[in-house]
Amino acid sequence: MNVKARLWTAPAVVVVGFCLVMLLGLVRPSLHTTMFTIGLYALIALPLGLIYGQGGTISLAQGSFAALGAYTSAILTTRYGLSPALSIVPAILLPALLAFVIARPILRLPELSLALVTLSLGTVIAVGLQRGGDFTGSFVGLSGAPPLPIVGKNPVGTAILLWAAVLVVVVMYSHFVRSLRGRSLNAIRVDRLLAESMGVNVPLDLATLFAAAAGIAGLAGWFYVHSIGYIAPDSLGPETSASILFMVVLGGRRAVLGPILGAAFFTFANDFLPGAESHGLFFGTILVLILMLSPDGILSPQAMRWMRRVFAGRGRKASGPAPPVVPRAGEAAR
Amino acid sequence: MSLSASAVSIRFGGLVALNNVGVSVSPGEIVGLVGPNGAGKTTLFNCLTGVAAPQQGTVMFDGENISNLRLEHRVRRGISRTFQTPRLDLAGSVADAVMLGFYPRLTQGLFGACLPFSQAQRTEDELAAKARQLIAEFQLTNDPDSLRGRALARPPAPTGGSTSARQRAALPVARRAGRGHRRRRPRPARSGDSRCRRARPRRAAGGAQRRLRRRAQPIAWSRWCRARWSPPGTPADVVNDPQVVGAYLGVQRVAA
Ligand SMILES: Nc1ncnc2c1ncn2[C@@H]1O[C@H](COP(=O)(O)OP(=O)(O)O)[C@@H](O)[C@H]1O
Ligand SMILES: [Mg+2]
């Protein structure tokens, strides 16, 4: 029962947190846009948390996969008149397919090489979109993408639709890590030979999850282009990938909510910090400090265990006065 | 229904670790492999299970040539193996570590594992219960869900003697007991290893006891002595056999 409850902790936190901020947004409407940005980053960062934090497979291509999804949808809707409700399918499938094809040869590389290879992959995608001539709008990008289906240009509706997608990903992620498949993914990270000796098809599983991560990034790209209406080469790309990795590592790569916490931190810090030049300095310092204190980020397994103990302790305290009730009830019966 | 390898040769650079080695195991048979350090015992197990790729030779399982299959595909066909050092996630719980052993029976895909209220989530409860049984049967730990799953790696409790080492060694056996495989590959014993005896649950439930207490039929085999004999006896008899002792301690030409 405790275990079952744990499956729904992260989704519950997301729903409550979202509702609170949206209510505050009634007083400060700019919070709705902030919430949209956080949700967008969270959507790209969550699957990276899964493949990196659980599976040990780093990727610095998430931003470019999002750009690919955004461009795919922008091209299909502006040039071919497709409705965004339909272009969502290729926006997810194209990055996923590309990721799946290239995954096999690269995913057996050690972490540092994999980081570099995915970074160059992201750069290749970015350069390709930049030099795509009229087809991709070259350095100017594409504008005039139609608004999102159902919610249109309403900022509250947009935020709700985006966070609904985030919630779906969180629910799936939570269930996945507590399943046999999730356990096997962790085994791949801890000890690949152990996973193989349990019968895990490591290359196929990693490639599938890498592709799923790219597909979800493509979905985020779809949200981006149809809510802003515009996509340029520097909107989403290698720089986004680096920020996304920062969010995952800072927030806690082992925890489901880690990437969301990282996304929230990054977005709020960006809003409140003056001068874009100082941002790198600030984020770098914060990252070094946090990782020195807790190598697994803010929501590290230790921190989670501590929180669980605190909550369990409170629960026990609450039920503490219960025992005397029983004899008293017995007395009453007598 | 048998496992056999023939003419297996493997070299690491200039070092010939196995030269034209053959072995066969028939159903119900328990085969041990002994020899001094560096004789190539682990390497042979690696060749049989697909961890190492021999330059020559074939490995047959149930009449199928599995020489070119990767480890995980051999495992799915029913071969399982343990390792010299227990492989486990020290940050995970013992329950999780044992449940990993159910993986080969898994039928749901990656997507099914993500969905709430799905078949995968329902079988999860069954597997958890089953893991709990195995943990009790093999006396692995009293706290299977402790996320400080170091339970198995922690230094032995003051009262428990060296239970920690025994439990750690029993974990891979428990993992495999959950699968109902036809054949279990024993971990290659280390030289001077007395722990393999302790690795057995002492007064565990009958099932575990029976699984581990079959009559032994070992092959002694090393660079120096190569003999096959079948004294029906207990593992203790085998361990004390002069030929086995000779193979480990490096006595050349033990009387056969
Ligand atoms: N992956 C490897 N690379 C290089 N040499 C190896 C490798 N695996 C085993 N060897 C060598 O092969 C020989 C046999 O080793 P091993 O099978 O571990 O012996 P045993 O298990 O009988 O003690 C040793 O000399 C060892 O150094
Ligand atoms: Mg060895």
PDB file of N, CA and C in Angstrom, chain A residues 34-124:
ATOM      1  N   THR A  34       5.533  32.225 -17.151  1.00  0.00           N
ATOM      2  CA  THR A  34       6.623  31.537 -16.461  1.00  0.00           C
ATOM      3  C   THR A  34       6.322  30.050 -16.368  1.00  0.00           C
ATOM      4  N   MET A  35       5.070  29.769 -16.019  1.00  0.00           N
ATOM      5  CA  MET A  35       4.660  28.374 -15.860  1.00  0.00           C
ATOM      6  C   MET A  35       4.776  27.633 -17.186  1.00  0.00           C
ATOM      7  N   PHE A  36       4.487  28.347 -18.276  1.00  0.00           N
ATOM      8  CA  PHE A  36       4.608  27.719 -19.589  1.00  0.00           C
ATOM      9  C   PHE A  36       6.073  27.364 -19.877  1.00  0.00           C
ATOM     10  N   THR A  37       6.969  28.311 -19.568  1.00  0.00           N
ATOM     11  CA  THR A  37       8.399  28.061 -19.809  1.00  0.00           C
ATOM     12  C   THR A  37       8.891  26.883 -18.976  1.00  0.00           C
ATOM     13  N   ILE A  38       8.499  26.867 -17.695  1.00  0.00           N
ATOM     14  CA  ILE A  38       8.927  25.762 -16.833  1.00  0.00           C
ATOM     15  C   ILE A  38       8.420  24.434 -17.390  1.00  0.00           C
ATOM     16  N   GLY A  39       7.159  24.416 -17.795  1.00  0.00           N
ATOM     17  CA  GLY A  39       6.576  23.177 -18.315  1.00  0.00           C
ATOM     18  C   GLY A  39       7.303  22.693 -19.568  1.00  0.00           C
ATOM     19  N   LEU A  40       7.674  23.677 -20.410  1.00  0.00           N
ATOM     20  CA  LEU A  40       8.375  23.328 -21.644  1.00  0.00           C
ATOM     21  C   LEU A  40       9.726  22.684 -21.325  1.00  0.00           C
ATOM     22  N   TYR A  41      10.479  23.333 -20.451  1.00  0.00           N
ATOM     23  CA  TYR A  41      11.777  22.764 -20.057  1.00  0.00           C
ATOM     24  C   TYR A  41      11.582  21.408 -19.377  1.00  0.00           C
ATOM     25  N   ALA A  42      10.572  21.337 -18.519  1.00  0.00           N
ATOM     26  CA  ALA A  42      10.341  20.086 -17.780  1.00  0.00           C
ATOM     27  C   ALA A  42      10.051  18.946 -18.748  1.00  0.00           C
ATOM     28  N   LEU A  43       9.288  19.254 -19.789  1.00  0.00           N
ATOM     29  CA  LEU A  43       8.921  18.214 -20.746  1.00  0.00           C
ATOM     30  C   LEU A  43      10.163  17.683 -21.475  1.00  0.00           C
ATOM     31  N   ILE A  44      11.117  18.574 -21.762  1.00  0.00           N
ATOM     32  CA  ILE A  44      12.345  18.124 -22.437  1.00  0.00           C
ATOM     33  C   ILE A  44      13.270  17.421 -21.440  1.00  0.00           C
ATOM     34  N   ALA A  45      13.259  17.910 -20.180  1.00  0.00           N
ATOM     35  CA  ALA A  45      14.226  17.415 -19.197  1.00  0.00           C
ATOM     36  C   ALA A  45      13.796  16.084 -18.571  1.00  0.00           C
ATOM     37  N   LEU A  46      12.481  15.865 -18.421  1.00  0.00           N
ATOM     38  CA  LEU A  46      12.009  14.643 -17.741  1.00  0.00           C
ATOM     39  C   LEU A  46      12.545  13.360 -18.381  1.00  0.00           C
ATOM     40  N   PRO A  47      12.376  13.191 -19.707  1.00  0.00           N
ATOM     41  CA  PRO A  47      12.902  11.941 -20.275  1.00  0.00           C
ATOM     42  C   PRO A  47      14.419  11.844 -20.198  1.00  0.00           C
ATOM     43  N   LEU A  48      15.114  13.000 -20.164  1.00  0.00           N
ATOM     44  CA  LEU A  48      16.566  12.938 -19.976  1.00  0.00           C
ATOM     45  C   LEU A  48      16.877  12.441 -18.569  1.00  0.00           C
ATOM     46  N   GLY A  49      16.040  12.882 -17.599  1.00  0.00           N
ATOM     47  CA  GLY A  49      16.195  12.364 -16.241  1.00  0.00           C
ATOM     48  C   GLY A  49      16.065  10.850 -16.224  1.00  0.00           C
ATOM     49  N   LEU A  50      15.135  10.335 -17.014  1.00  0.00           N
ATOM     50  CA  LEU A  50      14.941   8.881 -17.047  1.00  0.00           C
ATOM     51  C   LEU A  50      16.146   8.177 -17.669  1.00  0.00           C
ATOM     52  N   ILE A  51      16.562   8.615 -18.862  1.00  0.00           N
ATOM     53  CA  ILE A  51      17.633   7.855 -19.514  1.00  0.00           C
ATOM     54  C   ILE A  51      18.982   8.125 -18.862  1.00  0.00           C
ATOM     55  N   TYR A  52      19.169   9.315 -18.291  1.00  0.00           N
ATOM     56  CA  TYR A  52      20.464   9.602 -17.671  1.00  0.00           C
ATOM     57  C   TYR A  52      20.484   9.190 -16.203  1.00  0.00           C
ATOM     58  N   GLY A  53      19.495   9.636 -15.446  1.00  0.00           N
ATOM     59  CA  GLY A  53      19.483   9.360 -14.012  1.00  0.00           C
ATOM     60  C   GLY A  53      19.265   7.891 -13.702  1.00  0.00           C
ATOM     61  N   GLN A  54      18.385   7.233 -14.454  1.00  0.00           N
ATOM     62  CA  GLN A  54      18.121   5.813 -14.191  1.00  0.00           C
ATOM     63  C   GLN A  54      19.006   4.938 -15.066  1.00  0.00           C
ATOM     64  N   GLY A  55      19.157   5.311 -16.339  1.00  0.00           N
ATOM     65  CA  GLY A  55      19.849   4.435 -17.284  1.00  0.00           C
ATOM     66  C   GLY A  55      21.309   4.768 -17.514  1.00  0.00           C
ATOM     67  N   GLY A  56      21.784   5.917 -16.990  1.00  0.00           N
ATOM     68  CA  GLY A  56      23.186   6.260 -17.152  1.00  0.00           C
ATOM     69  C   GLY A  56      23.575   6.668 -18.566  1.00  0.00           C
ATOM     70  N   THR A  57      22.573   6.998 -19.402  1.00  0.00           N
ATOM     71  CA  THR A  57      22.850   7.379 -20.782  1.00  0.00           C
ATOM     72  C   THR A  57      22.678   8.876 -20.941  1.00  0.00           C
ATOM     73  N   ILE A  58      23.786   9.572 -21.060  1.00  0.00           N
ATOM     74  CA  ILE A  58      23.721  11.027 -21.124  1.00  0.00           C
ATOM     75  C   ILE A  58      23.353  11.457 -22.538  1.00  0.00           C
ATOM     76  N   SER A  59      22.702  12.606 -22.673  1.00  0.00           N
ATOM     77  CA  SER A  59      22.408  13.115 -24.007  1.00  0.00           C
ATOM     78  C   SER A  59      22.469  14.640 -23.999  1.00  0.00           C
ATOM     79  N   LEU A  60      23.178  15.177 -24.962  1.00  0.00           N
ATOM     80  CA  LEU A  60      23.214  16.628 -25.122  1.00  0.00           C
ATOM     81  C   LEU A  60      22.575  16.996 -26.459  1.00  0.00           C
ATOM     82  N   ALA A  61      21.530  16.231 -26.817  1.00  0.00           N
ATOM     83  CA  ALA A  61      20.858  16.510 -28.083  1.00  0.00           C
ATOM     84  C   ALA A  61      19.382  16.830 -27.877  1.00  0.00           C
ATOM     85  N   GLN A  62      18.930  16.860 -26.611  1.00  0.00           N
ATOM     86  CA  GLN A  62      17.498  17.045 -26.362  1.00  0.00           C
ATOM     87  C   GLN A  62      16.966  18.352 -26.954  1.00  0.00           C
ATOM     88  N   GLY A  63      17.747  19.427 -26.813  1.00  0.00           N
ATOM     89  CA  GLY A  63      17.316  20.722 -27.346  1.00  0.00           C
ATOM     90  C   GLY A  63      17.134  20.666 -28.855  1.00  0.00           C
ATOM     91  N   SER A  64      18.059  19.985 -29.532  1.00  0.00           N
ATOM     92  CA  SER A  64      17.977  19.904 -30.990  1.00  0.00           C
ATOM     93  C   SER A  64      16.842  18.994 -31.433  1.00  0.00           C
ATOM     94  N   PHE A  65      16.552  17.953 -30.661  1.00  0.00           N
ATOM     95  CA  PHE A  65      15.404  17.109 -30.983  1.00  0.00           C
ATOM     96  C   PHE A  65      14.115  17.919 -30.854  1.00  0.00           C
ATOM     97  N   ALA A  66      14.064  18.806 -29.846  1.00  0.00           N
ATOM     98  CA  ALA A  66      12.903  19.682 -29.690  1.00  0.00           C
ATOM     99  C   ALA A  66      12.792  20.608 -30.896  1.00  0.00           C
ATOM    100  N   ALA A  67      13.945  21.143 -31.345  1.00  0.00           N
ATOM    101  CA  ALA A  67      13.938  22.024 -32.516  1.00  0.00           C
ATOM    102  C   ALA A  67      13.435  21.274 -33.747  1.00  0.00           C
ATOM    103  N   LEU A  68      13.856  20.024 -33.866  1.00  0.00           N
ATOM    104  CA  LEU A  68      13.435  19.207 -35.003  1.00  0.00           C
ATOM    105  C   LEU A  68      11.912  19.042 -35.010  1.00  0.00           C
ATOM    106  N   GLY A  69      11.353  18.764 -33.816  1.00  0.00           N
ATOM    107  CA  GLY A  69       9.901  18.640 -33.703  1.00  0.00           C
ATOM    108  C   GLY A  69       9.214  19.942 -34.065  1.00  0.00           C
ATOM    109  N   ALA A  70       9.773  21.051 -33.569  1.00  0.00           N
ATOM    110  CA  ALA A  70       9.179  22.356 -33.823  1.00  0.00           C
ATOM    111  C   ALA A  70       9.209  22.690 -35.315  1.00  0.00           C
ATOM    112  N   TYR A  71      10.352  22.481 -35.944  1.00  0.00           N
ATOM    113  CA  TYR A  71      10.472  22.775 -37.385  1.00  0.00           C
ATOM    114  C   TYR A  71       9.558  21.878 -38.211  1.00  0.00           C
ATOM    115  N   THR A  72       9.520  20.590 -37.843  1.00  0.00           N
ATOM    116  CA  THR A  72       8.656  19.665 -38.580  1.00  0.00           C
ATOM    117  C   THR A  72       7.219  20.176 -38.587  1.00  0.00           C
ATOM    118  N   SER A  73       6.757  20.549 -37.394  1.00  0.00           N
ATOM    119  CA  SER A  73       5.375  20.998 -37.288  1.00  0.00           C
ATOM    120  C   SER A  73       5.183  22.333 -37.987  1.00  0.00           C
ATOM    121  N   ALA A  74       6.165  23.223 -37.852  1.00  0.00           N
ATOM    122  CA  ALA A  74       6.053  24.544 -38.482  1.00  0.00           C
ATOM    123  C   ALA A  74       5.981  24.405 -39.998  1.00  0.00           C
ATOM    124  N   ILE A  75       6.848  23.556 -40.556  1.00  0.00           N
ATOM    125  CA  ILE A  75       6.866  23.377 -42.013  1.00  0.00           C
ATOM    126  C   ILE A  75       5.553  22.765 -42.504  1.00  0.00           C
ATOM    127  N   LEU A  76       5.100  21.741 -41.794  1.00  0.00           N
ATOM    128  CA  LEU A  76       3.884  21.050 -42.227  1.00  0.00           C
ATOM    129  C   LEU A  76       2.657  21.951 -42.132  1.00  0.00           C
ATOM    130  N   THR A  77       2.619  22.793 -41.098  1.00  0.00           N
ATOM    131  CA  THR A  77       1.413  23.622 -40.931  1.00  0.00           C
ATOM    132  C   THR A  77       1.459  24.853 -41.816  1.00  0.00           C
ATOM    133  N   THR A  78       2.616  25.500 -41.951  1.00  0.00           N
ATOM    134  CA  THR A  78       2.653  26.747 -42.727  1.00  0.00           C
ATOM    135  C   THR A  78       2.727  26.474 -44.228  1.00  0.00           C
ATOM    136  N   ARG A  79       3.448  25.419 -44.631  1.00  0.00           N
ATOM    137  CA  ARG A  79       3.612  25.186 -46.071  1.00  0.00           C
ATOM    138  C   ARG A  79       2.560  24.258 -46.656  1.00  0.00           C
ATOM    139  N   TYR A  80       2.176  23.274 -45.862  1.00  0.00           N
ATOM    140  CA  TYR A  80       1.263  22.266 -46.411  1.00  0.00           C
ATOM    141  C   TYR A  80      -0.143  22.353 -45.816  1.00  0.00           C
ATOM    142  N   GLY A  81      -0.343  23.374 -44.969  1.00  0.00           N
ATOM    143  CA  GLY A  81      -1.673  23.615 -44.445  1.00  0.00           C
ATOM    144  C   GLY A  81      -2.225  22.542 -43.524  1.00  0.00           C
ATOM    145  N   LEU A  82      -1.334  21.729 -42.987  1.00  0.00           N
ATOM    146  CA  LEU A  82      -1.783  20.697 -42.058  1.00  0.00           C
ATOM    147  C   LEU A  82      -2.224  21.353 -40.751  1.00  0.00           C
ATOM    148  N   SER A  83      -3.194  20.752 -40.074  1.00  0.00           N
ATOM    149  CA  SER A  83      -3.608  21.315 -38.793  1.00  0.00           C
ATOM    150  C   SER A  83      -2.632  20.859 -37.709  1.00  0.00           C
ATOM    151  N   PRO A  84      -2.354  21.715 -36.721  1.00  0.00           N
ATOM    152  CA  PRO A  84      -1.422  21.329 -35.642  1.00  0.00           C
ATOM    153  C   PRO A  84      -1.858  20.050 -34.935  1.00  0.00           C
ATOM    154  N   ALA A  85      -3.179  19.809 -34.911  1.00  0.00           N
ATOM    155  CA  ALA A  85      -3.663  18.588 -34.258  1.00  0.00           C
ATOM    156  C   ALA A  85      -3.154  17.345 -34.972  1.00  0.00           C
ATOM    157  N   LEU A  86      -2.838  17.488 -36.278  1.00  0.00           N
ATOM    158  CA  LEU A  86      -2.292  16.354 -37.028  1.00  0.00           C
ATOM    159  C   LEU A  86      -0.762  16.378 -37.053  1.00  0.00           C
ATOM    160  N   SER A  87      -0.200  17.584 -37.138  1.00  0.00           N
ATOM    161  CA  SER A  87       1.258  17.670 -37.268  1.00  0.00           C
ATOM    162  C   SER A  87       1.961  17.258 -35.980  1.00  0.00           C
ATOM    163  N   ILE A  88       1.195  17.083 -34.907  1.00  0.00           N
ATOM    164  CA  ILE A  88       1.809  16.644 -33.647  1.00  0.00           C
ATOM    165  C   ILE A  88       2.418  15.250 -33.827  1.00  0.00           C
ATOM    166  N   VAL A  89       1.812  14.445 -34.697  1.00  0.00           N
ATOM    167  CA  VAL A  89       2.312  13.067 -34.871  1.00  0.00           C
ATOM    168  C   VAL A  89       3.714  13.049 -35.498  1.00  0.00           C
ATOM    169  N   PRO A  90       3.902  13.691 -36.673  1.00  0.00           N
ATOM    170  CA  PRO A  90       5.278  13.709 -37.195  1.00  0.00           C
ATOM    171  C   PRO A  90       6.248  14.492 -36.315  1.00  0.00           C
ATOM    172  N   ALA A  91       5.749  15.510 -35.595  1.00  0.00           N
ATOM    173  CA  ALA A  91       6.646  16.280 -34.723  1.00  0.00           C
ATOM    174  C   ALA A  91       7.248  15.391 -33.650  1.00  0.00           C
ATOM    175  N   ILE A  92       6.504  14.352 -33.230  1.00  0.00           N
ATOM    176  CA  ILE A  92       7.033  13.411 -32.236  1.00  0.00           C
ATOM    177  C   ILE A  92       7.830  12.306 -32.932  1.00  0.00           C
ATOM    178  N   LEU A  93       7.263  11.801 -34.038  1.00  0.00           N
ATOM    179  CA  LEU A  93       7.857  10.600 -34.653  1.00  0.00           C
ATOM    180  C   LEU A  93       9.190  10.869 -35.335  1.00  0.00           C
ATOM    181  N   LEU A  94       9.338  12.027 -35.973  1.00  0.00           N
ATOM    182  CA  LEU A  94      10.580  12.266 -36.719  1.00  0.00           C
ATOM    183  C   LEU A  94      11.817  12.291 -35.805  1.00  0.00           C
ATOM    184  N   PRO A  95      11.797  13.089 -34.714  1.00  0.00           N
ATOM    185  CA  PRO A  95      12.961  13.034 -33.812  1.00  0.00           C
ATOM    186  C   PRO A  95      13.170  11.632 -33.219  1.00  0.00           C
ATOM    187  N   ALA A  96      12.055  10.969 -32.884  1.00  0.00           N
ATOM    188  CA  ALA A  96      12.171   9.641 -32.276  1.00  0.00           C
ATOM    189  C   ALA A  96      12.821   8.658 -33.240  1.00  0.00           C
ATOM    190  N   LEU A  97      12.401   8.733 -34.487  1.00  0.00           N
ATOM    191  CA  LEU A  97      12.938   7.807 -35.496  1.00  0.00           C
ATOM    192  C   LEU A  97      14.431   8.059 -35.705  1.00  0.00           C
ATOM    193  N   LEU A  98      14.773   9.339 -35.851  1.00  0.00           N
ATOM    194  CA  LEU A  98      16.185   9.692 -36.033  1.00  0.00           C
ATOM    195  C   LEU A  98      17.006   9.188 -34.844  1.00  0.00           C
ATOM    196  N   ALA A  99      16.483   9.428 -33.637  1.00  0.00           N
ATOM    197  CA  ALA A  99      17.206   9.008 -32.433  1.00  0.00           C
ATOM    198  C   ALA A  99      17.371   7.500 -32.406  1.00  0.00           C
ATOM    199  N   PHE A 100      16.326   6.788 -32.790  1.00  0.00           N
ATOM    200  CA  PHE A 100      16.398   5.322 -32.734  1.00  0.00           C
ATOM    201  C   PHE A 100      17.457   4.783 -33.698  1.00  0.00           C
ATOM    202  N   VAL A 101      17.517   5.399 -34.878  1.00  0.00           N
ATOM    203  CA  VAL A 101      18.466   4.923 -35.887  1.00  0.00           C
ATOM    204  C   VAL A 101      19.911   5.144 -35.436  1.00  0.00           C
ATOM    205  N   ILE A 102      20.188   6.326 -34.881  1.00  0.00           N
ATOM    206  CA  ILE A 102      21.581   6.599 -34.514  1.00  0.00           C
ATOM    207  C   ILE A 102      21.941   6.023 -33.154  1.00  0.00           C
ATOM    208  N   ALA A 103      20.931   5.575 -32.382  1.00  0.00           N
ATOM    209  CA  ALA A 103      21.199   5.143 -31.002  1.00  0.00           C
ATOM    210  C   ALA A 103      22.134   3.940 -30.941  1.00  0.00           C
ATOM    211  N   ARG A 104      21.870   2.937 -31.779  1.00  0.00           N
ATOM    212  CA  ARG A 104      22.602   1.670 -31.679  1.00  0.00           C
ATOM    213  C   ARG A 104      24.117   1.836 -31.660  1.00  0.00           C
ATOM    214  N   PRO A 105      24.677   2.513 -32.673  1.00  0.00           N
ATOM    215  CA  PRO A 105      26.138   2.618 -32.641  1.00  0.00           C
ATOM    216  C   PRO A 105      26.664   3.500 -31.523  1.00  0.00           C
ATOM    217  N   ILE A 106      25.928   4.541 -31.109  1.00  0.00           N
ATOM    218  CA  ILE A 106      26.544   5.477 -30.168  1.00  0.00           C
ATOM    219  C   ILE A 106      26.306   5.132 -28.703  1.00  0.00           C
ATOM    220  N   LEU A 107      25.250   4.386 -28.402  1.00  0.00           N
ATOM    221  CA  LEU A 107      24.900   4.227 -26.990  1.00  0.00           C
ATOM    222  C   LEU A 107      25.820   3.268 -26.238  1.00  0.00           C
ATOM    223  N   ARG A 108      26.756   2.625 -26.939  1.00  0.00           N
ATOM    224  CA  ARG A 108      27.666   1.787 -26.161  1.00  0.00           C
ATOM    225  C   ARG A 108      28.923   2.549 -25.783  1.00  0.00           C
ATOM    226  N   LEU A 109      28.986   3.829 -26.173  1.00  0.00           N
ATOM    227  CA  LEU A 109      30.150   4.641 -25.821  1.00  0.00           C
ATOM    228  C   LEU A 109      30.139   4.986 -24.345  1.00  0.00           C
ATOM    229  N   PRO A 110      31.314   5.209 -23.758  1.00  0.00           N
ATOM    230  CA  PRO A 110      31.351   5.677 -22.376  1.00  0.00           C
ATOM    231  C   PRO A 110      30.791   7.094 -22.265  1.00  0.00           C
ATOM    232  N   GLU A 111      30.467   7.472 -21.025  1.00  0.00           N
ATOM    233  CA  GLU A 111      29.673   8.680 -20.795  1.00  0.00           C
ATOM    234  C   GLU A 111      30.235   9.937 -21.463  1.00  0.00           C
ATOM    235  N   LEU A 112      31.526  10.163 -21.299  1.00  0.00           N
ATOM    236  CA  LEU A 112      32.095  11.409 -21.823  1.00  0.00           C
ATOM    237  C   LEU A 112      32.011  11.433 -23.349  1.00  0.00           C
ATOM    238  N   SER A 113      32.363  10.331 -23.993  1.00  0.00           N
ATOM    239  CA  SER A 113      32.295  10.285 -25.455  1.00  0.00           C
ATOM    240  C   SER A 113      30.856  10.464 -25.915  1.00  0.00           C
ATOM    241  N   LEU A 114      29.934   9.848 -25.174  1.00  0.00           N
ATOM    242  CA  LEU A 114      28.524   9.940 -25.550  1.00  0.00           C
ATOM    243  C   LEU A 114      28.053  11.387 -25.452  1.00  0.00           C
ATOM    244  N   ALA A 115      28.513  12.094 -24.403  1.00  0.00           N
ATOM    245  CA  ALA A 115      28.150  13.501 -24.259  1.00  0.00           C
ATOM    246  C   ALA A 115      28.632  14.274 -25.481  1.00  0.00           C
ATOM    247  N   LEU A 116      29.874  14.027 -25.890  1.00  0.00           N
ATOM    248  CA  LEU A 116      30.433  14.762 -27.028  1.00  0.00           C
ATOM    249  C   LEU A 116      29.722  14.393 -28.328  1.00  0.00           C
ATOM    250  N   VAL A 117      29.446  13.093 -28.503  1.00  0.00           N
ATOM    251  CA  VAL A 117      28.802  12.661 -29.746  1.00  0.00           C
ATOM    252  C   VAL A 117      27.391  13.238 -29.852  1.00  0.00           C
ATOM    253  N   THR A 118      26.627  13.211 -28.747  1.00  0.00           N
ATOM    254  CA  THR A 118      25.271  13.757 -28.809  1.00  0.00           C
ATOM    255  C   THR A 118      25.313  15.275 -28.988  1.00  0.00           C
ATOM    256  N   LEU A 119      26.342  15.907 -28.404  1.00  0.00           N
ATOM    257  CA  LEU A 119      26.484  17.358 -28.588  1.00  0.00           C
ATOM    258  C   LEU A 119      26.723  17.680 -30.060  1.00  0.00           C
ATOM    259  N   SER A 120      27.602  16.905 -30.705  1.00  0.00           N
ATOM    260  CA  SER A 120      27.851  17.193 -32.122  1.00  0.00           C
ATOM    261  C   SER A 120      26.634  16.838 -32.965  1.00  0.00           C
ATOM    262  N   LEU A 121      25.902  15.810 -32.560  1.00  0.00           N
ATOM    263  CA  LEU A 121      24.667  15.480 -33.275  1.00  0.00           C
ATOM    264  C   LEU A 121      23.702  16.666 -33.227  1.00  0.00           C
ATOM    265  N   GLY A 122      23.562  17.234 -32.009  1.00  0.00           N
ATOM    266  CA  GLY A 122      22.696  18.399 -31.854  1.00  0.00           C
ATOM    267  C   GLY A 122      23.175  19.551 -32.716  1.00  0.00           C
ATOM    268  N   THR A 123      24.490  19.721 -32.782  1.00  0.00           N
ATOM    269  CA  THR A 123      25.042  20.810 -33.586  1.00  0.00           C
ATOM    270  C   THR A 123      24.766  20.578 -35.073  1.00  0.00           C
ATOM    271  N   VAL A 124      24.905  19.324 -35.489  1.00  0.00           N
ATOM    272  CA  VAL A 124      24.630  19.003 -36.900  1.00  0.00           C
ATOM    273  C   VAL A 124      23.178  19.328 -37.243  1.00  0.00           C
TER     274      VAL A 124
END
